[in-house]
């Protein structure tokens, strides 16, 4: 035959109309600030999430084609049978008795659940639901609840009945990771890649990557790497016999280290690790090396339960002023509750442990109750957040007992896609002047903070934050941030104008 023909095997299940990408795991950003500019952190986190969820035009077209295919089916769908498959080609030969087919030219094999193979030649058997692409093939998958796949490879075999197959010399993208492997195998519940690497850097020769002898990807659950090595260019950073990453949104997503500089610590390098003992019990550690302090590490055992979050922790912790505090050890508990159907929620938090800072050593106890109102729309795209708290801080070193109420009122607005601003007034009973430890506290109790975010273009955004001592009516801090996206990593530069301090951090693609 010289004209394009289509063979259709109608034995399938319904494609979900909302075939959207699965939940992703972009690394969460937290500001290091004294000006309450962290209230705008959602801008960066929403942008990272959008980059993680980005799909190409051909992926969008595949979902539309699958929906169109469903509309054109002549027979009702049988959900107990296999998914319908269509085969197209410039020349297509099909034996209705045996089910064998052979297609050449612009070959496209597509299933109703948004999976397709494209090549110059393909053959197989529609009765056995088997396809073979002997040469180079292009695979797309946007099947609901499965991994998003864009792969090129050779000698592809796939069976739509068993949902199993393989592709050799494969490279492309699986979910948010660029991947290259000598062989990739497909199973109903997982994808397995052998002797390859994964990275979020799209360069032909990526600036960083993770190599492994075997990578197991369980969509929306976990990723297991065997004999894994992390590389910066051609330099190995660290290796492990086996490492598991959660893909359900609970891991930080920081698979590669961060690098930075500030005047207090000098050059630094940090990496977060997490190891799950059970589904809701894990060990977490933060490893940090600085040129001025050498190692500043911490670790914790975390148990997450509907009753709350329980954590045992020990090691060095850094405050927003780059001050260091040692906990050896400390225990904390936190839980947020809704007040039935009212627009209020309250949070309980408690921490007790041995704290040290310089020559100061104390058994530190902190109790806090915070009540907050749901965001209030006050018109003009303005949002008002109100909260109040009561806290008690006790120290064994000086027998101090600081207690009292606090409150905060925040107004913020997204003017458009470029502009956002905020203003916040707050009062806190505890501050650096009456606290034993200088850690994450202001020097004053009554505070007014204001600032804005402005995006210049797709790769550049600035944030300006300011803080005032409302009691003394003096300007205390001005922080300026520059977020700059480069090819394979992001830089964040912070300048503290009142203190003439500069800090720089580099993170390999957090999206």
GROMACS .gro file of C-alpha atoms in nm:
model
  511
    1UNK     CA    1   0.000   0.000   0.000
    2UNK     CA    2   0.125   0.347  -0.086
    3UNK     CA    3  -0.115   0.552   0.121
    4UNK     CA    4  -0.126   0.606   0.495
    5UNK     CA    5  -0.343   0.352   0.673
    6UNK     CA    6  -0.441   0.293   1.035
    7UNK     CA    7  -0.490  -0.032   1.222
    8UNK     CA    8  -0.687  -0.006   1.547
    9UNK     CA    9  -0.713  -0.262   1.823
   10UNK     CA   10  -1.017  -0.170   2.036
   11UNK     CA   11  -0.985  -0.358   2.363
   12UNK     CA   12  -0.938  -0.107   2.638
   13UNK     CA   13  -0.984   0.122   2.932
   14UNK     CA   14  -1.085   0.488   2.946
   15UNK     CA   15  -0.828   0.767   2.942
   16UNK     CA   16  -0.879   1.000   3.236
   17UNK     CA   17  -0.984   1.338   3.102
   18UNK     CA   18  -0.763   1.515   3.351
   19UNK     CA   19  -0.437   1.350   3.250
   20UNK     CA   20  -0.224   1.597   3.442
   21UNK     CA   21   0.136   1.547   3.551
   22UNK     CA   22   0.183   1.374   3.883
   23UNK     CA   23   0.288   1.549   4.202
   24UNK     CA   24   0.643   1.674   4.190
   25UNK     CA   25   0.917   1.737   4.431
   26UNK     CA   26   1.078   2.070   4.367
   27UNK     CA   27   1.318   2.176   4.637
   28UNK     CA   28   1.156   2.419   4.879
   29UNK     CA   29   1.316   2.761   4.920
   30UNK     CA   30   1.340   2.937   5.258
   31UNK     CA   31   1.466   3.295   5.288
   32UNK     CA   32   1.749   3.387   5.522
   33UNK     CA   33   1.620   3.723   5.641
   34UNK     CA   34   1.554   3.966   5.928
   35UNK     CA   35   1.308   4.172   5.723
   36UNK     CA   36   1.019   3.919   5.695
   37UNK     CA   37   1.089   3.889   5.323
   38UNK     CA   38   1.021   3.517   5.372
   39UNK     CA   39   0.650   3.597   5.336
   40UNK     CA   40   0.726   3.618   4.961
   41UNK     CA   41   0.895   3.277   4.947
   42UNK     CA   42   0.583   3.138   4.777
   43UNK     CA   43   0.682   3.327   4.461
   44UNK     CA   44   1.005   3.130   4.423
   45UNK     CA   45   0.843   2.802   4.529
   46UNK     CA   46   0.553   2.843   4.287
   47UNK     CA   47   0.801   2.914   4.008
   48UNK     CA   48   1.005   2.604   4.092
   49UNK     CA   49   0.690   2.394   4.103
   50UNK     CA   50   0.582   2.529   3.763
   51UNK     CA   51   0.922   2.441   3.614
   52UNK     CA   52   0.894   2.091   3.760
   53UNK     CA   53   0.546   2.047   3.613
   54UNK     CA   54   0.640   2.185   3.272
   55UNK     CA   55   0.548   1.963   2.978
   56UNK     CA   56   0.648   2.005   2.616
   57UNK     CA   57   0.416   2.077   2.325
   58UNK     CA   58   0.446   1.720   2.200
   59UNK     CA   59   0.341   1.591   2.542
   60UNK     CA   60   0.038   1.819   2.537
   61UNK     CA   61  -0.043   1.704   2.184
   62UNK     CA   62  -0.021   1.339   2.289
   63UNK     CA   63  -0.287   1.393   2.555
   64UNK     CA   64  -0.511   1.572   2.304
   65UNK     CA   65  -0.461   1.294   2.047
   66UNK     CA   66  -0.551   1.030   2.306
   67UNK     CA   67  -0.871   1.217   2.392
   68UNK     CA   68  -0.956   1.251   2.023
   69UNK     CA   69  -0.888   0.881   1.974
   70UNK     CA   70  -1.136   0.801   2.248
   71UNK     CA   71  -1.404   1.016   2.084
   72UNK     CA   72  -1.363   0.830   1.755
   73UNK     CA   73  -1.398   0.478   1.893
   74UNK     CA   74  -1.685   0.291   1.729
   75UNK     CA   75  -1.736   0.034   2.003
   76UNK     CA   76  -1.800   0.098   2.372
   77UNK     CA   77  -1.494   0.065   2.592
   78UNK     CA   78  -1.460  -0.248   2.802
   79UNK     CA   79  -1.271  -0.156   3.123
   80UNK     CA   80  -1.183  -0.522   3.185
   81UNK     CA   81  -0.977  -0.546   2.865
   82UNK     CA   82  -0.653  -0.393   2.748
   83UNK     CA   83  -0.606  -0.040   2.626
   84UNK     CA   84  -0.684   0.036   2.258
   85UNK     CA   85  -0.380   0.085   2.033
   86UNK     CA   86  -0.361   0.259   1.695
   87UNK     CA   87  -0.083   0.203   1.440
   88UNK     CA   88  -0.011   0.453   1.161
   89UNK     CA   89   0.248   0.454   0.887
   90UNK     CA   90   0.317   0.580   0.535
   91UNK     CA   91   0.302   0.214   0.439
   92UNK     CA   92   0.133  -0.036   0.665
   93UNK     CA   93   0.085  -0.407   0.607
   94UNK     CA   94  -0.160  -0.588   0.836
   95UNK     CA   95  -0.264  -0.954   0.841
   96UNK     CA   96  -0.612  -0.973   0.993
   97UNK     CA   97  -0.584  -1.349   1.046
   98UNK     CA   98  -0.263  -1.352   1.249
   99UNK     CA   99  -0.256  -0.993   1.375
  100UNK     CA  100   0.094  -0.933   1.237
  101UNK     CA  101   0.175  -0.586   1.109
  102UNK     CA  102   0.471  -0.409   0.950
  103UNK     CA  103   0.486  -0.030   0.914
  104UNK     CA  104   0.743   0.195   0.748
  105UNK     CA  105   0.776   0.566   0.687
  106UNK     CA  106   0.641   0.802   0.951
  107UNK     CA  107   0.532   0.536   1.195
  108UNK     CA  108   0.330   0.623   1.504
  109UNK     CA  109   0.192   0.374   1.752
  110UNK     CA  110  -0.039   0.530   2.010
  111UNK     CA  111  -0.251   0.392   2.293
  112UNK     CA  112  -0.565   0.538   2.443
  113UNK     CA  113  -0.389   0.596   2.776
  114UNK     CA  114  -0.151   0.852   2.622
  115UNK     CA  115   0.154   0.646   2.532
  116UNK     CA  116   0.317   0.655   2.190
  117UNK     CA  117   0.616   0.521   1.992
  118UNK     CA  118   0.744   0.698   1.681
  119UNK     CA  119   0.998   0.559   1.434
  120UNK     CA  120   1.077   0.498   1.069
  121UNK     CA  121   0.996   0.128   1.096
  122UNK     CA  122   0.805  -0.096   1.335
  123UNK     CA  123   0.652  -0.440   1.340
  124UNK     CA  124   0.465  -0.660   1.581
  125UNK     CA  125   0.140  -0.842   1.647
  126UNK     CA  126  -0.180  -0.666   1.750
  127UNK     CA  127  -0.337  -0.986   1.880
  128UNK     CA  128  -0.043  -1.047   2.109
  129UNK     CA  129  -0.026  -0.668   2.170
  130UNK     CA  130   0.348  -0.678   2.094
  131UNK     CA  131   0.544  -0.406   1.911
  132UNK     CA  132   0.908  -0.396   1.799
  133UNK     CA  133   1.111  -0.096   1.682
  134UNK     CA  134   1.436  -0.240   1.542
  135UNK     CA  135   1.605   0.096   1.479
  136UNK     CA  136   1.580   0.431   1.649
  137UNK     CA  137   1.254   0.507   1.826
  138UNK     CA  138   1.098   0.796   2.014
  139UNK     CA  139   0.877   0.717   2.315
  140UNK     CA  140   0.628   0.945   2.488
  141UNK     CA  141   0.418   0.861   2.792
  142UNK     CA  142   0.165   1.079   2.972
  143UNK     CA  143  -0.038   0.796   3.125
  144UNK     CA  144  -0.216   0.904   3.448
  145UNK     CA  145  -0.043   0.784   3.768
  146UNK     CA  146   0.264   0.677   3.567
  147UNK     CA  147   0.599   0.841   3.499
  148UNK     CA  148   0.611   1.117   3.239
  149UNK     CA  149   0.850   0.989   2.973
  150UNK     CA  150   1.027   1.141   2.672
  151UNK     CA  151   1.291   0.894   2.550
  152UNK     CA  152   1.495   0.821   2.239
  153UNK     CA  153   1.654   0.479   2.203
  154UNK     CA  154   1.714   0.172   1.991
  155UNK     CA  155   1.582  -0.182   1.962
  156UNK     CA  156   1.263  -0.111   2.151
  157UNK     CA  157   1.023  -0.389   2.245
  158UNK     CA  158   0.696  -0.334   2.429
  159UNK     CA  159   0.387  -0.538   2.514
  160UNK     CA  160   0.069  -0.343   2.584
  161UNK     CA  161  -0.090  -0.649   2.742
  162UNK     CA  162   0.172  -0.707   3.011
  163UNK     CA  163   0.290  -0.341   3.023
  164UNK     CA  164   0.647  -0.464   2.994
  165UNK     CA  165   0.926  -0.381   2.752
  166UNK     CA  166   1.278  -0.251   2.702
  167UNK     CA  167   1.477   0.011   2.514
  168UNK     CA  168   1.854   0.008   2.457
  169UNK     CA  169   2.095   0.304   2.440
  170UNK     CA  170   1.823   0.527   2.578
  171UNK     CA  171   1.839   0.892   2.669
  172UNK     CA  172   1.577   1.155   2.742
  173UNK     CA  173   1.367   1.255   3.039
  174UNK     CA  174   1.177   1.056   3.300
  175UNK     CA  175   0.967   1.285   3.519
  176UNK     CA  176   1.199   1.573   3.621
  177UNK     CA  177   1.527   1.389   3.558
  178UNK     CA  178   1.728   1.376   3.239
  179UNK     CA  179   1.845   1.019   3.210
  180UNK     CA  180   2.081   0.814   2.996
  181UNK     CA  181   2.123   0.438   3.022
  182UNK     CA  182   2.255   0.140   2.831
  183UNK     CA  183   1.915  -0.025   2.878
  184UNK     CA  184   1.581   0.076   3.023
  185UNK     CA  185   1.319  -0.181   3.118
  186UNK     CA  186   0.949  -0.106   3.164
  187UNK     CA  187   0.721  -0.281   3.411
  188UNK     CA  188   0.364  -0.210   3.528
  189UNK     CA  189   0.484  -0.065   3.859
  190UNK     CA  190   0.833   0.064   3.784
  191UNK     CA  191   1.102   0.164   3.534
  192UNK     CA  192   1.455   0.024   3.566
  193UNK     CA  193   1.761   0.185   3.405
  194UNK     CA  194   2.101   0.012   3.389
  195UNK     CA  195   2.451   0.161   3.376
  196UNK     CA  196   2.351   0.521   3.334
  197UNK     CA  197   2.313   0.859   3.495
  198UNK     CA  198   2.043   1.107   3.589
  199UNK     CA  199   2.059   1.484   3.625
  200UNK     CA  200   1.844   1.797   3.611
  201UNK     CA  201   2.100   1.960   3.379
  202UNK     CA  202   1.993   1.938   3.016
  203UNK     CA  203   2.343   1.986   2.867
  204UNK     CA  204   2.493   1.714   2.648
  205UNK     CA  205   2.780   1.701   2.897
  206UNK     CA  206   2.598   1.789   3.222
  207UNK     CA  207   2.771   2.002   3.483
  208UNK     CA  208   2.658   1.755   3.748
  209UNK     CA  209   2.506   1.409   3.746
  210UNK     CA  210   2.441   1.097   3.950
  211UNK     CA  211   2.567   0.770   3.803
  212UNK     CA  212   2.440   0.429   3.911
  213UNK     CA  213   2.462   0.066   3.807
  214UNK     CA  214   2.085   0.041   3.841
  215UNK     CA  215   1.814   0.302   3.892
  216UNK     CA  216   1.463   0.188   3.992
  217UNK     CA  217   1.187   0.445   3.949
  218UNK     CA  218   0.855   0.378   4.124
  219UNK     CA  219   0.623   0.662   4.008
  220UNK     CA  220   0.485   0.883   4.287
  221UNK     CA  221   0.663   0.668   4.545
  222UNK     CA  222   1.041   0.633   4.543
  223UNK     CA  223   1.358   0.618   4.339
  224UNK     CA  224   1.622   0.359   4.433
  225UNK     CA  225   1.982   0.394   4.311
  226UNK     CA  226   2.238   0.115   4.339
  227UNK     CA  227   2.613   0.189   4.350
  228UNK     CA  228   2.545   0.558   4.315
  229UNK     CA  229   2.808   0.830   4.266
  230UNK     CA  230   2.749   1.205   4.261
  231UNK     CA  231   2.969   1.405   4.022
  232UNK     CA  232   3.047   1.772   3.973
  233UNK     CA  233   3.182   1.770   3.620
  234UNK     CA  234   3.449   1.499   3.631
  235UNK     CA  235   3.499   1.523   4.009
  236UNK     CA  236   3.325   1.264   4.230
  237UNK     CA  237   3.159   1.424   4.536
  238UNK     CA  238   3.048   1.114   4.726
  239UNK     CA  239   2.922   0.761   4.667
  240UNK     CA  240   2.689   0.511   4.832
  241UNK     CA  241   2.610   0.145   4.788
  242UNK     CA  242   2.238   0.217   4.777
  243UNK     CA  243   2.030   0.529   4.822
  244UNK     CA  244   1.653   0.580   4.819
  245UNK     CA  245   1.479   0.908   4.738
  246UNK     CA  246   1.112   0.963   4.815
  247UNK     CA  247   0.903   1.099   4.527
  248UNK     CA  248   0.587   1.177   4.727
  249UNK     CA  249   0.681   1.534   4.817
  250UNK     CA  250   0.832   1.463   5.159
  251UNK     CA  251   1.197   1.470   5.059
  252UNK     CA  252   1.376   1.799   5.018
  253UNK     CA  253   1.473   1.723   4.661
  254UNK     CA  254   1.826   1.851   4.726
  255UNK     CA  255   2.004   1.559   4.562
  256UNK     CA  256   2.311   1.767   4.483
  257UNK     CA  257   2.512   1.984   4.725
  258UNK     CA  258   2.485   2.360   4.767
  259UNK     CA  259   2.782   2.593   4.751
  260UNK     CA  260   2.813   2.945   4.886
  261UNK     CA  261   3.001   3.221   5.060
  262UNK     CA  262   2.933   3.466   5.341
  263UNK     CA  263   3.160   3.684   5.552
  264UNK     CA  264   3.083   3.493   5.874
  265UNK     CA  265   3.154   3.140   5.748
  266UNK     CA  266   3.372   3.194   5.444
  267UNK     CA  267   3.327   2.944   5.164
  268UNK     CA  268   3.086   2.661   5.246
  269UNK     CA  269   2.955   2.338   5.099
  270UNK     CA  270   2.643   2.163   5.230
  271UNK     CA  271   2.436   1.854   5.155
  272UNK     CA  272   2.116   1.712   5.306
  273UNK     CA  273   2.056   1.340   5.350
  274UNK     CA  274   1.748   1.143   5.450
  275UNK     CA  275   1.714   0.772   5.524
  276UNK     CA  276   1.373   0.616   5.586
  277UNK     CA  277   1.353   0.349   5.856
  278UNK     CA  278   0.977   0.318   5.805
  279UNK     CA  279   0.723   0.507   5.600
  280UNK     CA  280   0.685   0.786   5.861
  281UNK     CA  281   1.012   0.744   6.051
  282UNK     CA  282   1.340   0.866   5.909
  283UNK     CA  283   1.690   0.984   5.989
  284UNK     CA  284   1.784   1.328   5.854
  285UNK     CA  285   2.124   1.491   5.848
  286UNK     CA  286   2.271   1.818   5.724
  287UNK     CA  287   2.642   1.807   5.646
  288UNK     CA  288   2.817   2.142   5.606
  289UNK     CA  289   3.182   2.232   5.563
  290UNK     CA  290   3.302   2.592   5.604
  291UNK     CA  291   3.649   2.736   5.562
  292UNK     CA  292   3.618   2.927   5.893
  293UNK     CA  293   3.446   2.668   6.115
  294UNK     CA  294   3.537   2.342   5.936
  295UNK     CA  295   3.238   2.106   5.986
  296UNK     CA  296   2.901   2.226   6.114
  297UNK     CA  297   2.680   1.916   6.094
  298UNK     CA  298   2.351   1.815   6.252
  299UNK     CA  299   2.127   1.511   6.252
  300UNK     CA  300   1.783   1.412   6.376
  301UNK     CA  301   1.540   1.127   6.412
  302UNK     CA  302   1.194   1.234   6.291
  303UNK     CA  303   0.860   1.062   6.345
  304UNK     CA  304   0.566   1.209   6.152
  305UNK     CA  305   0.224   1.101   6.275
  306UNK     CA  306  -0.135   1.234   6.266
  307UNK     CA  307  -0.078   1.325   6.633
  308UNK     CA  308   0.210   1.554   6.538
  309UNK     CA  309   0.575   1.576   6.439
  310UNK     CA  310   0.828   1.441   6.692
  311UNK     CA  311   1.199   1.511   6.647
  312UNK     CA  312   1.517   1.428   6.838
  313UNK     CA  313   1.804   1.644   6.715
  314UNK     CA  314   2.171   1.710   6.783
  315UNK     CA  315   2.449   1.912   6.625
  316UNK     CA  316   2.510   2.267   6.501
  317UNK     CA  317   2.223   2.485   6.376
  318UNK     CA  318   2.259   2.819   6.200
  319UNK     CA  319   2.035   3.120   6.257
  320UNK     CA  320   1.935   3.384   6.009
  321UNK     CA  321   2.223   3.610   6.123
  322UNK     CA  322   2.471   3.330   6.050
  323UNK     CA  323   2.498   3.273   6.427
  324UNK     CA  324   2.559   2.916   6.540
  325UNK     CA  325   2.391   2.718   6.816
  326UNK     CA  326   2.470   2.366   6.935
  327UNK     CA  327   2.200   2.127   7.048
  328UNK     CA  328   2.319   1.815   7.227
  329UNK     CA  329   2.052   1.683   7.219
  330UNK     CA  330   1.710   1.846   7.197
  331UNK     CA  331   1.352   1.722   7.151
  332UNK     CA  332   1.069   1.904   6.978
  333UNK     CA  333   0.701   1.847   6.908
  334UNK     CA  334   0.469   2.039   6.676
  335UNK     CA  335   0.114   2.003   6.552
  336UNK     CA  336  -0.134   2.230   6.372
  337UNK     CA  337  -0.507   2.192   6.436
  338UNK     CA  338  -0.815   2.334   6.263
  339UNK     CA  339  -1.089   2.482   6.485
  340UNK     CA  340  -1.378   2.282   6.339
  341UNK     CA  341  -1.543   2.483   6.058
  342UNK     CA  342  -1.421   2.819   6.181
  343UNK     CA  343  -1.160   3.013   5.975
  344UNK     CA  344  -0.903   2.961   6.249
  345UNK     CA  345  -0.619   2.719   6.314
  346UNK     CA  346  -0.382   2.684   6.605
  347UNK     CA  347  -0.037   2.535   6.638
  348UNK     CA  348   0.128   2.382   6.942
  349UNK     CA  349   0.506   2.372   6.960
  350UNK     CA  350   0.739   2.256   7.234
  351UNK     CA  351   1.116   2.213   7.251
  352UNK     CA  352   1.343   2.112   7.536
  353UNK     CA  353   1.711   2.031   7.524
  354UNK     CA  354   2.070   2.120   7.598
  355UNK     CA  355   2.169   2.438   7.413
  356UNK     CA  356   2.520   2.585   7.387
  357UNK     CA  357   2.649   2.907   7.231
  358UNK     CA  358   3.005   3.014   7.302
  359UNK     CA  359   3.058   2.988   7.677
  360UNK     CA  360   2.684   2.973   7.750
  361UNK     CA  361   2.533   2.633   7.832
  362UNK     CA  362   2.172   2.588   7.939
  363UNK     CA  363   1.880   2.348   7.950
  364UNK     CA  364   1.644   2.534   7.720
  365UNK     CA  365   1.264   2.496   7.729
  366UNK     CA  366   1.024   2.667   7.492
  367UNK     CA  367   0.644   2.646   7.483
  368UNK     CA  368   0.436   2.818   7.218
  369UNK     CA  369   0.069   2.842   7.121
  370UNK     CA  370  -0.005   3.024   6.795
  371UNK     CA  371  -0.355   3.104   6.665
  372UNK     CA  372  -0.401   3.230   6.310
  373UNK     CA  373  -0.693   3.337   6.095
  374UNK     CA  374  -0.729   3.209   5.739
  375UNK     CA  375  -0.615   3.467   5.479
  376UNK     CA  376  -0.870   3.747   5.444
  377UNK     CA  377  -0.947   3.909   5.108
  378UNK     CA  378  -0.967   4.283   5.179
  379UNK     CA  379  -1.011   4.389   4.817
  380UNK     CA  380  -0.782   4.507   4.541
  381UNK     CA  381  -0.612   4.166   4.539
  382UNK     CA  382  -0.485   4.237   4.890
  383UNK     CA  383  -0.459   3.955   5.142
  384UNK     CA  384  -0.458   4.006   5.519
  385UNK     CA  385  -0.307   3.749   5.759
  386UNK     CA  386  -0.366   3.785   6.134
  387UNK     CA  387  -0.207   3.578   6.410
  388UNK     CA  388  -0.149   3.584   6.784
  389UNK     CA  389   0.068   3.378   7.015
  390UNK     CA  390   0.162   3.309   7.374
  391UNK     CA  391   0.509   3.173   7.456
  392UNK     CA  392   0.717   3.072   7.756
  393UNK     CA  393   1.098   3.047   7.746
  394UNK     CA  394   1.289   2.900   8.038
  395UNK     CA  395   1.668   2.871   8.083
  396UNK     CA  396   1.845   2.673   8.353
  397UNK     CA  397   2.169   2.877   8.324
  398UNK     CA  398   2.020   3.197   8.466
  399UNK     CA  399   1.682   3.069   8.588
  400UNK     CA  400   1.510   3.309   8.350
  401UNK     CA  401   1.143   3.271   8.263
  402UNK     CA  402   1.025   3.496   7.980
  403UNK     CA  403   0.658   3.472   7.893
  404UNK     CA  404   0.403   3.685   7.720
  405UNK     CA  405   0.183   3.747   7.418
  406UNK     CA  406   0.277   3.831   7.063
  407UNK     CA  407   0.084   3.925   6.751
  408UNK     CA  408   0.134   3.997   6.382
  409UNK     CA  409  -0.065   4.153   6.098
  410UNK     CA  410   0.051   4.102   5.741
  411UNK     CA  411  -0.080   4.257   5.419
  412UNK     CA  412   0.051   4.139   5.085
  413UNK     CA  413  -0.051   4.176   4.724
  414UNK     CA  414   0.042   4.024   4.388
  415UNK     CA  415   0.007   4.321   4.155
  416UNK     CA  416   0.078   4.117   3.842
  417UNK     CA  417   0.315   3.844   3.728
  418UNK     CA  418   0.613   4.073   3.795
  419UNK     CA  419   0.525   4.277   4.104
  420UNK     CA  420   0.439   4.170   4.461
  421UNK     CA  421   0.474   4.356   4.788
  422UNK     CA  422   0.412   4.315   5.160
  423UNK     CA  423   0.388   4.509   5.487
  424UNK     CA  424   0.391   4.350   5.832
  425UNK     CA  425   0.360   4.482   6.188
  426UNK     CA  426   0.442   4.252   6.480
  427UNK     CA  427   0.514   4.240   6.850
  428UNK     CA  428   0.717   3.974   7.034
  429UNK     CA  429   0.778   3.949   7.407
  430UNK     CA  430   1.118   3.782   7.362
  431UNK     CA  431   1.415   3.945   7.186
  432UNK     CA  432   1.795   3.940   7.189
  433UNK     CA  433   1.811   4.185   7.478
  434UNK     CA  434   1.621   3.967   7.725
  435UNK     CA  435   1.712   3.625   7.583
  436UNK     CA  436   2.007   3.415   7.697
  437UNK     CA  437   2.083   3.303   7.342
  438UNK     CA  438   2.134   3.518   7.033
  439UNK     CA  439   1.955   3.292   6.786
  440UNK     CA  440   1.684   3.387   6.534
  441UNK     CA  441   1.564   3.687   6.739
  442UNK     CA  442   1.544   4.059   6.674
  443UNK     CA  443   1.704   4.323   6.900
  444UNK     CA  444   1.364   4.486   6.957
  445UNK     CA  445   1.002   4.383   7.020
  446UNK     CA  446   0.790   4.614   6.803
  447UNK     CA  447   0.869   4.564   6.437
  448UNK     CA  448   0.745   4.704   6.107
  449UNK     CA  449   0.869   4.533   5.793
  450UNK     CA  450   0.795   4.602   5.427
  451UNK     CA  451   0.932   4.502   5.090
  452UNK     CA  452   0.863   4.393   4.735
  453UNK     CA  453   0.956   4.143   4.466
  454UNK     CA  454   1.007   4.232   4.101
  455UNK     CA  455   1.081   3.996   3.812
  456UNK     CA  456   1.282   4.154   3.530
  457UNK     CA  457   1.264   3.857   3.296
  458UNK     CA  458   1.241   3.479   3.295
  459UNK     CA  459   1.581   3.438   3.463
  460UNK     CA  460   1.614   3.738   3.695
  461UNK     CA  461   1.419   3.853   4.000
  462UNK     CA  462   1.499   4.090   4.287
  463UNK     CA  463   1.355   4.113   4.637
  464UNK     CA  464   1.399   4.412   4.867
  465UNK     CA  465   1.308   4.389   5.235
  466UNK     CA  466   1.331   4.645   5.514
  467UNK     CA  467   1.280   4.629   5.891
  468UNK     CA  468   1.212   4.913   6.136
  469UNK     CA  469   1.220   4.929   6.513
  470UNK     CA  470   0.870   5.070   6.558
  471UNK     CA  471   0.940   5.162   6.920
  472UNK     CA  472   1.253   5.368   6.849
  473UNK     CA  473   1.141   5.459   6.494
  474UNK     CA  474   1.474   5.364   6.343
  475UNK     CA  475   1.566   5.166   6.032
  476UNK     CA  476   1.733   4.840   6.140
  477UNK     CA  477   1.784   4.632   5.825
  478UNK     CA  478   1.768   4.650   5.447
  479UNK     CA  479   1.813   4.323   5.259
  480UNK     CA  480   1.850   4.298   4.881
  481UNK     CA  481   1.827   3.964   4.698
  482UNK     CA  482   1.903   3.879   4.340
  483UNK     CA  483   1.776   3.546   4.203
  484UNK     CA  484   1.947   3.450   3.880
  485UNK     CA  485   1.876   3.131   3.687
  486UNK     CA  486   2.161   2.996   3.479
  487UNK     CA  487   2.175   2.692   3.255
  488UNK     CA  488   2.212   2.423   3.521
  489UNK     CA  489   2.197   2.604   3.853
  490UNK     CA  490   2.056   2.903   4.036
  491UNK     CA  491   2.245   3.173   4.222
  492UNK     CA  492   2.098   3.378   4.508
  493UNK     CA  493   2.295   3.686   4.616
  494UNK     CA  494   2.199   3.867   4.936
  495UNK     CA  495   2.333   4.209   5.033
  496UNK     CA  496   2.265   4.341   5.384
  497UNK     CA  497   2.296   4.713   5.323
  498UNK     CA  498   2.299   4.829   5.687
  499UNK     CA  499   2.569   4.577   5.777
  500UNK     CA  500   2.764   4.579   5.448
  501UNK     CA  501   2.752   4.199   5.432
  502UNK     CA  502   2.729   3.987   5.117
  503UNK     CA  503   2.633   3.621   5.093
  504UNK     CA  504   2.612   3.405   4.782
  505UNK     CA  505   2.462   3.060   4.741
  506UNK     CA  506   2.462   2.835   4.436
  507UNK     CA  507   2.217   2.549   4.399
  508UNK     CA  508   2.216   2.301   4.119
  509UNK     CA  509   1.876   2.304   3.951
  510UNK     CA  510   1.624   2.283   4.235
  511UNK     CA  511   1.337   2.224   3.988
   0.00000   0.00000   0.00000
